[in-house]
Coordinates of C-alpha atoms in Angstrom, one line a residue:
M1 CA 11.8 -28.8 -9.6
A2 CA 12.1 -26.2 -6.8
K3 CA 12.8 -27.4 -3.3
I4 CA 12.3 -24.8 -0.6
A5 CA 14.3 -24.6 2.6
Y6 CA 12.2 -22.4 4.9
I7 CA 14.2 -20.3 7.3
L8 CA 12.0 -19.9 10.4
L9 CA 12.7 -17.3 13.0
C10 CA 10.5 -17.8 16.0
H11 CA 10.3 -17.1 19.8
K12 CA 7.0 -18.4 21.2
D13 CA 4.2 -21.0 21.0
P14 CA 6.2 -24.2 20.6
Q15 CA 3.2 -26.3 19.5
A16 CA 2.4 -23.9 16.6
I17 CA 6.1 -24.1 15.6
I18 CA 5.9 -27.9 15.6
Q19 CA 2.8 -27.9 13.5
Q20 CA 4.1 -25.4 11.1
A21 CA 7.4 -27.3 10.5
R22 CA 5.4 -30.5 9.8
R23 CA 2.9 -28.7 7.5
L24 CA 5.7 -27.1 5.4
T25 CA 7.9 -30.2 5.1
V26 CA 5.1 -32.7 4.2
A27 CA 5.5 -32.0 0.5
G28 CA 9.2 -32.7 0.5
D29 CA 10.5 -29.2 1.4
Y30 CA 12.8 -28.3 4.2
M31 CA 13.1 -26.2 7.3
S32 CA 15.8 -24.6 9.4
I33 CA 14.6 -23.2 12.7
H34 CA 16.1 -20.6 14.9
F35 CA 14.3 -20.3 18.3
D36 CA 15.1 -17.1 20.1
G37 CA 17.7 -17.4 22.9
R38 CA 15.4 -15.2 25.0
A39 CA 12.6 -17.8 25.0
P40 CA 12.3 -20.4 27.8
D41 CA 14.7 -23.3 27.5
E42 CA 11.9 -25.7 28.2
D43 CA 10.1 -24.6 25.1
Y44 CA 13.1 -25.1 23.0
R45 CA 13.7 -28.6 24.4
R46 CA 10.1 -29.5 23.6
I47 CA 10.5 -28.5 20.0
R48 CA 13.7 -30.4 19.7
A49 CA 12.2 -33.5 21.3
E50 CA 9.3 -33.4 18.8
L51 CA 11.3 -32.6 15.6
D52 CA 14.8 -34.0 16.2
G53 CA 15.5 -36.9 13.8
T54 CA 13.1 -35.5 11.2
P55 CA 15.2 -35.6 8.0
N56 CA 13.8 -32.5 6.4
I57 CA 14.2 -30.3 9.5
T58 CA 17.4 -28.9 11.1
F59 CA 18.1 -26.2 13.7
A60 CA 20.5 -23.2 13.7
A61 CA 23.8 -24.3 15.3
K62 CA 23.6 -21.5 17.8
R63 CA 20.7 -19.7 19.5
I64 CA 20.9 -16.0 19.6
R65 CA 19.1 -13.6 22.0
C66 CA 17.2 -11.5 19.5
G67 CA 15.9 -8.0 19.9
W68 CA 13.8 -6.0 17.5
G69 CA 15.8 -3.7 15.3
E70 CA 19.1 -5.3 16.4
W71 CA 21.9 -7.1 14.5
S72 CA 20.9 -10.2 16.4
L73 CA 18.0 -10.9 14.0
V74 CA 20.4 -10.9 11.0
Q75 CA 22.9 -13.1 12.9
A76 CA 20.2 -15.6 13.8
T77 CA 19.1 -15.7 10.1
L78 CA 22.8 -16.3 9.1
H79 CA 23.1 -19.2 11.6
A80 CA 19.9 -20.8 10.3
L81 CA 20.9 -20.3 6.7
Q82 CA 24.3 -21.9 7.3
S83 CA 22.6 -24.9 8.8
A84 CA 20.2 -25.2 5.9
I85 CA 23.0 -25.0 3.3
E86 CA 24.9 -27.8 5.0
A87 CA 21.9 -30.0 5.8
F88 CA 19.9 -29.6 2.5
P89 CA 22.1 -29.9 -0.6
R90 CA 19.0 -30.4 -2.8
A91 CA 17.3 -27.1 -1.6
T92 CA 17.1 -24.6 -4.5
H93 CA 15.4 -21.7 -2.6
F94 CA 15.6 -20.3 0.8
Y95 CA 12.4 -18.6 2.1
M96 CA 12.4 -16.4 5.2
L97 CA 9.5 -16.9 7.5
S98 CA 8.3 -16.0 11.0
G99 CA 6.0 -18.0 13.3
D100 CA 3.1 -15.7 12.3
C101 CA 3.3 -16.6 8.6
M102 CA 1.2 -19.2 6.9
A103 CA 1.1 -20.5 3.3
I104 CA -1.8 -19.2 1.2
K105 CA -1.0 -21.4 -1.8
T106 CA -0.3 -25.1 -2.3
A107 CA 3.3 -26.5 -2.3
E108 CA 2.5 -27.5 -5.9
Y109 CA 1.7 -23.9 -6.8
A110 CA 4.7 -22.5 -5.0
H111 CA 7.1 -24.9 -6.7
A112 CA 5.7 -24.1 -10.2
F113 CA 5.9 -20.4 -9.4
L114 CA 9.5 -20.5 -8.5
D115 CA 10.4 -22.8 -11.3
A116 CA 8.9 -20.3 -13.8
R117 CA 11.1 -17.4 -12.5
D118 CA 14.9 -17.8 -12.1
V119 CA 15.2 -14.7 -9.9
D120 CA 15.6 -13.7 -6.3
F121 CA 12.5 -12.2 -4.6
I122 CA 13.6 -9.5 -2.3
E123 CA 12.5 -5.9 -1.9
S124 CA 15.5 -3.7 -2.4
F125 CA 15.2 0.0 -2.9
D126 CA 17.8 2.7 -2.8
F127 CA 18.1 3.6 0.9
F128 CA 18.5 7.4 0.3
D129 CA 16.5 8.0 -2.8
S130 CA 13.4 5.9 -2.1
D131 CA 10.6 6.8 0.2
W132 CA 10.4 3.3 1.8
I133 CA 11.0 4.8 5.2
K134 CA 7.8 6.8 5.9
T135 CA 8.5 8.2 9.4
G136 CA 11.3 8.3 11.9
M137 CA 15.1 7.9 11.7
K138 CA 16.6 7.5 8.2
E139 CA 20.2 8.5 7.5
D140 CA 21.0 8.3 11.2
R141 CA 20.4 4.5 11.0
L142 CA 23.6 4.2 9.1
I143 CA 26.0 7.1 9.8
Y144 CA 25.8 6.6 13.6
R145 CA 26.7 3.4 15.7
H146 CA 23.8 2.0 17.6
Y147 CA 24.6 -0.1 20.7
F148 CA 21.3 0.1 22.5
N149 CA 17.8 -1.1 21.7
E150 CA 15.4 1.8 21.0
R151 CA 12.3 -0.1 22.3
T152 CA 13.9 -1.4 25.6
Q153 CA 16.5 1.2 26.3
K154 CA 15.0 4.4 24.7
R155 CA 16.9 6.9 26.8
R156 CA 20.3 5.3 26.3
F157 CA 19.5 4.8 22.6
Y158 CA 18.9 8.5 21.9
A159 CA 21.5 9.7 24.3
A160 CA 24.1 7.7 22.4
V161 CA 22.9 9.1 19.1
N162 CA 22.8 12.6 20.3
L163 CA 26.3 12.3 21.8
Q164 CA 27.7 11.1 18.5
K165 CA 26.0 14.1 16.7
K166 CA 27.5 16.5 19.3
L167 CA 30.9 15.1 18.9
R168 CA 30.5 14.8 15.1
L169 CA 31.3 11.1 15.1
K170 CA 29.7 10.3 11.7
R171 CA 31.1 7.3 10.0
A172 CA 31.4 6.5 6.3
I173 CA 29.5 3.8 4.5
P174 CA 31.8 1.2 2.8
P175 CA 32.6 2.9 -0.5
D176 CA 31.7 0.0 -2.8
I177 CA 28.3 -0.6 -1.1
Q178 CA 25.1 1.1 -2.2
V179 CA 22.8 0.6 0.8
Q180 CA 19.3 -0.8 -0.1
I181 CA 16.2 -1.1 2.0
G182 CA 13.1 -3.4 1.9
S183 CA 11.0 -6.0 3.7
Q184 CA 12.9 -8.7 5.6
W185 CA 10.6 -11.4 4.1
W186 CA 12.5 -12.7 1.1
C187 CA 13.0 -15.8 -1.1
L188 CA 16.6 -16.3 -2.4
R189 CA 18.1 -18.9 -4.8
R190 CA 20.8 -21.3 -3.4
R191 CA 23.7 -19.7 -5.3
T192 CA 22.7 -16.3 -3.9
V193 CA 22.7 -17.5 -0.4
E194 CA 26.1 -19.2 -1.0
W195 CA 27.5 -15.9 -2.3
I196 CA 26.1 -14.0 0.8
L197 CA 27.8 -16.5 3.2
A198 CA 31.0 -16.2 1.3
M199 CA 30.9 -12.4 1.4
V200 CA 30.2 -12.5 5.2
R201 CA 33.4 -14.5 5.6
E202 CA 35.5 -12.3 3.3
R203 CA 34.2 -8.8 3.9
R204 CA 34.6 -8.2 7.6
D205 CA 34.4 -4.4 7.0
V206 CA 30.8 -4.8 5.7
L207 CA 29.9 -7.0 8.6
R208 CA 31.3 -4.5 11.1
F209 CA 29.3 -1.7 9.5
F210 CA 26.0 -3.5 9.6
R211 CA 26.5 -4.8 13.1
T212 CA 25.9 -1.3 14.5
T213 CA 23.3 0.0 12.1
W214 CA 19.7 0.3 13.3
I215 CA 17.1 -2.2 11.9
P216 CA 19.7 -4.1 9.7
D217 CA 17.3 -6.9 8.8
E218 CA 15.7 -4.3 6.5
T219 CA 19.1 -3.4 4.8
F220 CA 21.7 -6.2 5.2
F221 CA 20.4 -8.9 2.8
Q222 CA 18.7 -6.3 0.6
T223 CA 22.1 -4.5 0.1
L224 CA 24.2 -7.7 -0.3
V225 CA 21.9 -9.2 -2.9
R226 CA 22.1 -6.0 -5.1
H227 CA 25.8 -6.1 -4.7
L228 CA 26.1 -9.7 -5.8
V229 CA 23.3 -10.4 -8.2
P230 CA 22.6 -8.8 -11.6
S231 CA 19.6 -6.5 -11.5
D232 CA 17.7 -8.5 -14.2
Q233 CA 17.8 -11.5 -11.8
I234 CA 16.2 -9.6 -8.9
E235 CA 12.5 -9.1 -8.5
S236 CA 12.1 -6.3 -6.0
R237 CA 9.1 -7.6 -4.2
T238 CA 8.2 -10.0 -1.3
L239 CA 6.3 -13.1 -1.7
T240 CA 4.7 -12.7 1.7
F241 CA 1.5 -10.7 1.8
L242 CA 1.5 -8.3 4.6
L243 CA -0.2 -5.0 5.3
F244 CA 0.6 -2.2 7.7
S245 CA -1.9 0.2 9.4
D246 CA -1.5 4.0 9.5
Y247 CA 0.3 3.6 12.8
G248 CA 3.0 1.3 11.3
L249 CA 1.6 -1.8 12.9
P250 CA 1.2 -5.1 11.0
V251 CA -2.4 -5.9 10.1
T252 CA -3.7 -9.2 11.5
F253 CA -5.8 -11.7 9.5
Y254 CA -8.8 -13.6 10.9
N255 CA -11.1 -16.4 10.0
D256 CA -13.1 -14.5 7.4
H257 CA -10.1 -13.5 5.4
Y258 CA -9.6 -17.0 3.9
D259 CA -10.9 -16.2 0.3
L260 CA -9.2 -12.8 0.3
L261 CA -5.8 -14.3 1.2
L262 CA -6.0 -17.0 -1.5
S263 CA -6.7 -14.5 -4.2
Q264 CA -3.6 -12.5 -3.6
D265 CA -0.5 -12.9 -5.8
Y266 CA 1.7 -14.1 -2.9
L267 CA 2.8 -17.5 -1.5
F268 CA 2.5 -16.7 2.2
A269 CA 0.7 -14.2 4.4
R270 CA 1.7 -12.5 7.7
K271 CA 0.3 -12.0 10.4
I272 CA -2.3 -14.7 11.1
S273 CA -4.1 -14.2 14.4
P274 CA -3.5 -16.9 17.0
E275 CA -7.2 -16.8 17.7
A276 CA -8.0 -17.5 14.0
T277 CA -8.1 -21.3 14.5
D278 CA -10.5 -22.0 11.6
L279 CA -8.3 -20.0 9.2
K280 CA -5.1 -21.7 10.4
A281 CA -6.7 -25.1 10.0
R282 CA -7.9 -24.4 6.5
L283 CA -4.6 -22.9 5.4
G284 CA -2.8 -25.8 7.1
R285 CA -4.6 -28.3 4.9
L286 CA -4.1 -26.2 1.8
Y287 CA -0.4 -26.5 1.5
A288 CA -0.4 -30.3 0.8
A289 CA -3.4 -30.2 -1.5
Q290 CA -3.2 -31.0 -5.2
D291 CA -4.7 -29.5 -8.3
V292 CA -6.1 -26.4 -6.6
A293 CA -7.0 -23.6 -9.0
F294 CA -6.4 -20.1 -7.6
Q295 CA -8.1 -17.0 -9.0
I296 CA -5.7 -14.2 -8.5
S297 CA -7.3 -10.8 -8.2
N298 CA -4.7 -9.2 -6.0
E299 CA -7.0 -6.4 -4.7
G300 CA -6.1 -7.0 -1.0
R301 CA -3.9 -3.9 -0.5
S302 CA -6.3 -1.4 -2.2
L303 CA -9.3 -3.0 -0.6
Y304 CA -7.8 -2.6 2.9
S305 CA -6.9 1.0 2.2
F306 CA -10.4 1.7 1.0
L307 CA -12.2 0.0 3.9
T308 CA -10.0 1.4 6.7
G309 CA -10.3 4.9 5.1
R310 CA -14.1 5.1 5.8
G311 CA -14.9 7.4 8.7
R312 CA -11.5 9.1 8.8
I313 CA -11.9 11.5 5.9
G314 CA -10.4 14.9 6.6
R315 CA -9.1 17.9 4.7
R316 CA -6.2 16.6 2.5
F317 CA -4.8 20.1 1.9
G318 CA -5.1 23.0 4.3
M319 CA -5.6 26.4 2.7
R320 CA -2.4 28.1 1.7
F321 CA -1.8 31.8 2.4
W322 CA -1.8 32.8 -1.2
E323 CA -5.1 30.9 -1.8
A324 CA -6.7 32.5 1.2
E325 CA -5.8 36.0 -0.1
G326 CA -6.7 35.2 -3.7
S327 CA -10.2 35.4 -5.1
L328 CA -11.7 34.4 -8.4
G329 CA -13.2 37.9 -8.6
R330 CA -16.7 39.2 -7.5
E331 CA -17.9 39.5 -11.0
R332 CA -17.1 35.9 -12.0
E333 CA -19.4 32.9 -11.9
L334 CA -18.1 29.4 -11.2
M335 CA -20.6 26.5 -11.9
I336 CA -19.7 23.1 -10.5
V337 CA -21.3 19.9 -11.9
V338 CA -20.9 17.1 -9.3
C339 CA -21.5 13.5 -10.3
K340 CA -20.1 10.1 -9.3
K341 CA -20.7 8.7 -12.8
W342 CA -18.2 10.7 -14.7
H343 CA -19.4 9.6 -18.1
V344 CA -22.9 11.1 -17.3
A345 CA -21.4 14.4 -16.3
K346 CA -19.2 14.5 -19.3
R347 CA -22.2 13.8 -21.6
L348 CA -24.1 16.5 -19.9
L349 CA -21.2 19.0 -20.3
E350 CA -20.9 18.2 -24.0
R351 CA -24.6 19.0 -24.5
I352 CA -24.2 22.3 -22.6
R353 CA -21.2 23.2 -24.8
Q354 CA -23.2 22.6 -27.9
A355 CA -26.2 24.7 -26.6
T356 CA -24.3 27.5 -24.9
N357 CA -21.1 29.5 -25.2
V358 CA -20.0 28.8 -21.6
P359 CA -16.5 27.1 -21.4
A360 CA -16.8 23.7 -19.7
I361 CA -14.0 21.5 -18.4
D362 CA -14.3 17.9 -17.3
Y363 CA -12.8 16.4 -14.1
L364 CA -9.7 18.6 -13.9
F365 CA -9.1 17.8 -10.3
N366 CA -9.5 14.0 -10.8
E367 CA -8.2 13.2 -14.2
E368 CA -4.5 13.8 -15.0
D369 CA -5.4 14.0 -18.8
A370 CA -8.2 16.5 -18.5
A371 CA -8.3 18.8 -21.5
L372 CA -6.5 21.9 -20.1
P373 CA -4.6 24.6 -21.9
D374 CA -0.9 25.2 -21.1
L375 CA -1.0 27.5 -18.1
G376 CA 2.8 27.6 -17.4
G377 CA 3.0 24.3 -15.6
I378 CA 0.4 24.8 -12.8
Q379 CA -1.8 22.4 -14.7
A380 CA 0.9 19.7 -15.0
T381 CA -0.2 17.4 -12.2
L382 CA -3.3 16.7 -10.1
E383 CA -1.3 17.7 -7.0
K384 CA -0.4 21.1 -8.4
R385 CA -4.0 21.8 -9.6
T386 CA -5.4 21.0 -6.2
R387 CA -2.8 22.9 -4.2
H388 CA -3.1 26.0 -6.3
R389 CA -6.8 25.6 -7.2
R390 CA -7.8 29.3 -7.0
A391 CA -4.8 30.4 -9.0
L392 CA -5.6 27.7 -11.5
M393 CA -9.2 28.8 -11.7
R394 CA -8.4 32.5 -12.1
M395 CA -6.0 31.6 -15.0
L396 CA -8.7 29.5 -16.7
F397 CA -11.1 32.5 -16.5
E398 CA -8.5 34.7 -18.0
Y399 CA -7.5 32.1 -20.7
F400 CA -11.1 31.7 -22.0
E401 CA -11.7 35.4 -21.5
T402 CA -15.0 34.7 -19.7
D403 CA -16.8 35.5 -16.5
R404 CA -18.6 32.2 -16.5
L405 CA -17.0 28.8 -16.3
I406 CA -18.3 25.2 -15.7
V407 CA -16.2 22.4 -14.2
C408 CA -16.9 18.8 -13.1
M409 CA -16.0 17.5 -9.7
D410 CA -16.3 14.1 -8.0
P411 CA -18.5 14.0 -4.9
S412 CA -15.3 13.3 -2.8
N413 CA -13.9 16.7 -3.6
L414 CA -15.8 18.3 -0.7
D415 CA -12.8 20.4 0.4
L416 CA -12.6 22.0 -3.0
M417 CA -16.3 22.8 -2.9
H418 CA -16.0 24.4 0.4
D419 CA -13.1 26.5 -0.8
F420 CA -14.8 27.8 -3.9
F421 CA -18.1 28.4 -2.1
S422 CA -16.1 30.6 0.4
D423 CA -14.8 32.7 -2.4
R424 CA -16.2 36.2 -3.2
S425 CA -17.2 35.0 -6.7
L426 CA -20.6 33.6 -7.4
T427 CA -20.5 29.8 -7.1
R428 CA -23.3 27.4 -8.1
M429 CA -23.5 23.6 -7.8
L430 CA -25.5 21.1 -9.8
E431 CA -25.4 17.6 -8.3
V432 CA -26.4 14.9 -10.7
E433 CA -27.8 11.9 -8.8
C434 CA -27.6 8.6 -10.6
Q435 CA -28.8 5.1 -9.9
F436 CA -26.2 2.4 -9.1
S437 CA -26.8 -1.1 -10.2
D438 CA -24.8 -3.9 -8.8
N439 CA -23.2 -4.4 -12.3
Y440 CA -22.1 -0.8 -12.3
L441 CA -20.6 -1.0 -8.8
I442 CA -18.7 -4.1 -9.7
G443 CA -17.3 -2.3 -12.7
H444 CA -16.5 0.6 -10.6
A445 CA -14.7 -1.6 -8.0
R446 CA -12.5 -3.0 -10.9
R447 CA -11.7 0.3 -12.4
V448 CA -10.4 1.7 -9.1
G449 CA -8.5 -1.5 -8.1
L450 CA -10.8 -2.7 -5.3
A451 CA -11.5 -5.9 -7.3
G452 CA -10.1 -7.8 -10.2
E453 CA -11.5 -9.9 -12.9
Q454 CA -11.0 -13.0 -10.7
T455 CA -12.5 -11.6 -7.5
S456 CA -14.9 -14.2 -6.0
V457 CA -18.6 -13.6 -6.0
A458 CA -18.6 -13.8 -2.2
T459 CA -16.0 -11.1 -1.9
L460 CA -18.0 -8.9 -4.2
A461 CA -21.1 -9.5 -2.3
R462 CA -19.4 -8.3 0.9
L463 CA -17.8 -5.4 -0.9
L464 CA -20.8 -3.9 -2.8
P465 CA -22.8 -2.7 0.2
T466 CA -19.7 -0.8 1.4
I467 CA -19.2 0.9 -1.9
R468 CA -22.9 1.8 -2.2
N469 CA -22.9 3.2 1.3
D470 CA -19.8 5.2 0.6
M471 CA -21.4 6.9 -2.4
V472 CA -24.4 7.7 -0.3
Y473 CA -22.2 9.0 2.4
E474 CA -20.4 11.4 -0.1
S475 CA -23.8 12.8 -1.2
D476 CA -24.9 13.2 2.4
R477 CA -21.8 15.1 3.2
I478 CA -22.6 17.6 0.4
R479 CA -26.1 18.1 1.7
D480 CA -24.9 18.5 5.3
A481 CA -22.6 21.3 4.0
E482 CA -25.8 23.3 3.1
F483 CA -24.1 25.1 0.2
P484 CA -26.2 27.9 -1.2
R485 CA -27.3 27.8 -4.9
H486 CA -27.3 24.0 -4.8
G487 CA -29.6 22.2 -7.2
R488 CA -30.0 18.5 -8.2
L489 CA -30.7 16.6 -11.4
R490 CA -32.1 13.2 -10.6
E491 CA -32.2 10.1 -12.8
T492 CA -35.6 9.3 -11.3
S493 CA -37.0 12.7 -12.0
S494 CA -39.0 13.7 -15.0
P495 CA -37.4 15.6 -17.9
E496 CA -39.4 18.6 -17.0
E497 CA -38.3 18.7 -13.4
N498 CA -34.6 18.2 -14.5
A499 CA -35.0 21.0 -17.1
T500 CA -36.2 23.4 -14.5
R501 CA -33.1 22.6 -12.3
L502 CA -30.7 23.0 -15.2
A503 CA -32.3 26.3 -16.3
E504 CA -31.8 27.7 -12.8
F505 CA -28.2 26.5 -12.7
L506 CA -27.2 27.8 -16.1
T507 CA -29.5 30.8 -15.9
I508 CA -30.9 30.0 -19.3
S509 CA -34.4 29.7 -20.6
P510 CA -36.5 26.6 -19.8
E511 CA -36.8 25.8 -23.5
K512 CA -33.0 25.7 -24.0
A513 CA -32.6 23.6 -20.8
K514 CA -35.2 21.2 -22.0
A515 CA -33.4 20.8 -25.3
I516 CA -30.3 19.8 -23.3
I517 CA -32.1 17.3 -21.1
E518 CA -34.7 15.7 -23.3
P519 CA -32.5 13.7 -25.8
A520 CA -32.4 10.1 -24.6
G521 CA -29.3 8.5 -23.1
L522 CA -28.1 11.1 -20.6
F523 CA -28.0 8.6 -17.7
A524 CA -27.1 5.6 -19.8
D525 CA -24.2 3.4 -18.6

């Protein structure tokens, strides 16, 4: 059975460290602690006084003064790993933690999880080809030497980099090393750790290189594991659930996140707020519990993105110069059907196709597989269609040899609506307003990844009002835009009222519109 040696890097709150060490070793696991050399000595003495003599706990042989982004973090980890390897010969896995991490599964679950997968869990993506680094310095992290800390010595840090650039002091990466990058929170098997420590002793050139790279805790272990371990024995993921805000700051979890955290497909979570005393107490009791069943829905990341995105919706694509100059043509008529229930809009378009000769295309800006003709590649991806929307629409008019065209759009496509209504062509809109039952909203949440089959009833109860309000908000934004020639079909309206609106939209006779509307099932889910 798996036996985990936790590698704990910490720098504050000695009482929390003592509690964490006792919690995580109560089920027979181990812990090796490195307490930052910058922290007060009295705090370190307090931790040692409480934990010295505990058979499942050891300490790094040497304390390092650690700084964010520096080699010191890697060196501290290596010291803690070396102590753990020597002290715990029965440890099968080594799991990297910080003082802000807490278990979100039981020890029983964690052991079974690791027993079932004979792999190393570590994010490791190609440094140059991946987009793991979203902003800031990339190649310069490696090809220049970094002797100062960017956070505490910003002027010296950038002065040193700029001087090396001016003097053309680029350095080569060790030729047999393909640099990788990923999260510093990993879980490695014993033999992998032994190989790493052996390579550190043997390959001083690799050690010298990483000592002066910037943020090496995101590249050092990630690179060495890929160098030493076959790819089919590496699962490129972290087992610690963590989120980052749009500003690159770690998201903090609070008392009301307990159910959400337990439903994620991870063993630990980071960061837990120091003020979340109830959450910490519940998670603390969880690790030693027995026979706990976990319903894994794993919607945390998409749920966070959805909820934090409310209220910050802007124009995703600015107008390109060729789009601003291009027009669909004064003589052309573009008719837009807007509906959140895509199946309802598609059903309506199918009836329109059967009753009229007007070409109609389903959600071409929302569905990759929308039925589009070959237009030379401009239709290949959603990004291309959206970016070149006017050019795409002109080509569709020409392909169908028509001056009238119907397309479907989601209510969230407000920027596209603005663009087409600003064109010299005649643009009409028909908004189809549907009723949204709780069951439909639950299905919608699952389809878009906000919930899973195992998402708890309590989580769904909190989520549904937000989704419902979001849909209302999208409709309100369309109304606030005050588009001309904007009509509405309503599920709650009579067939006669809806037929009148459809006749105005399509400029067809009321009788033909009534024939489209009247058959039952238009709004059925």
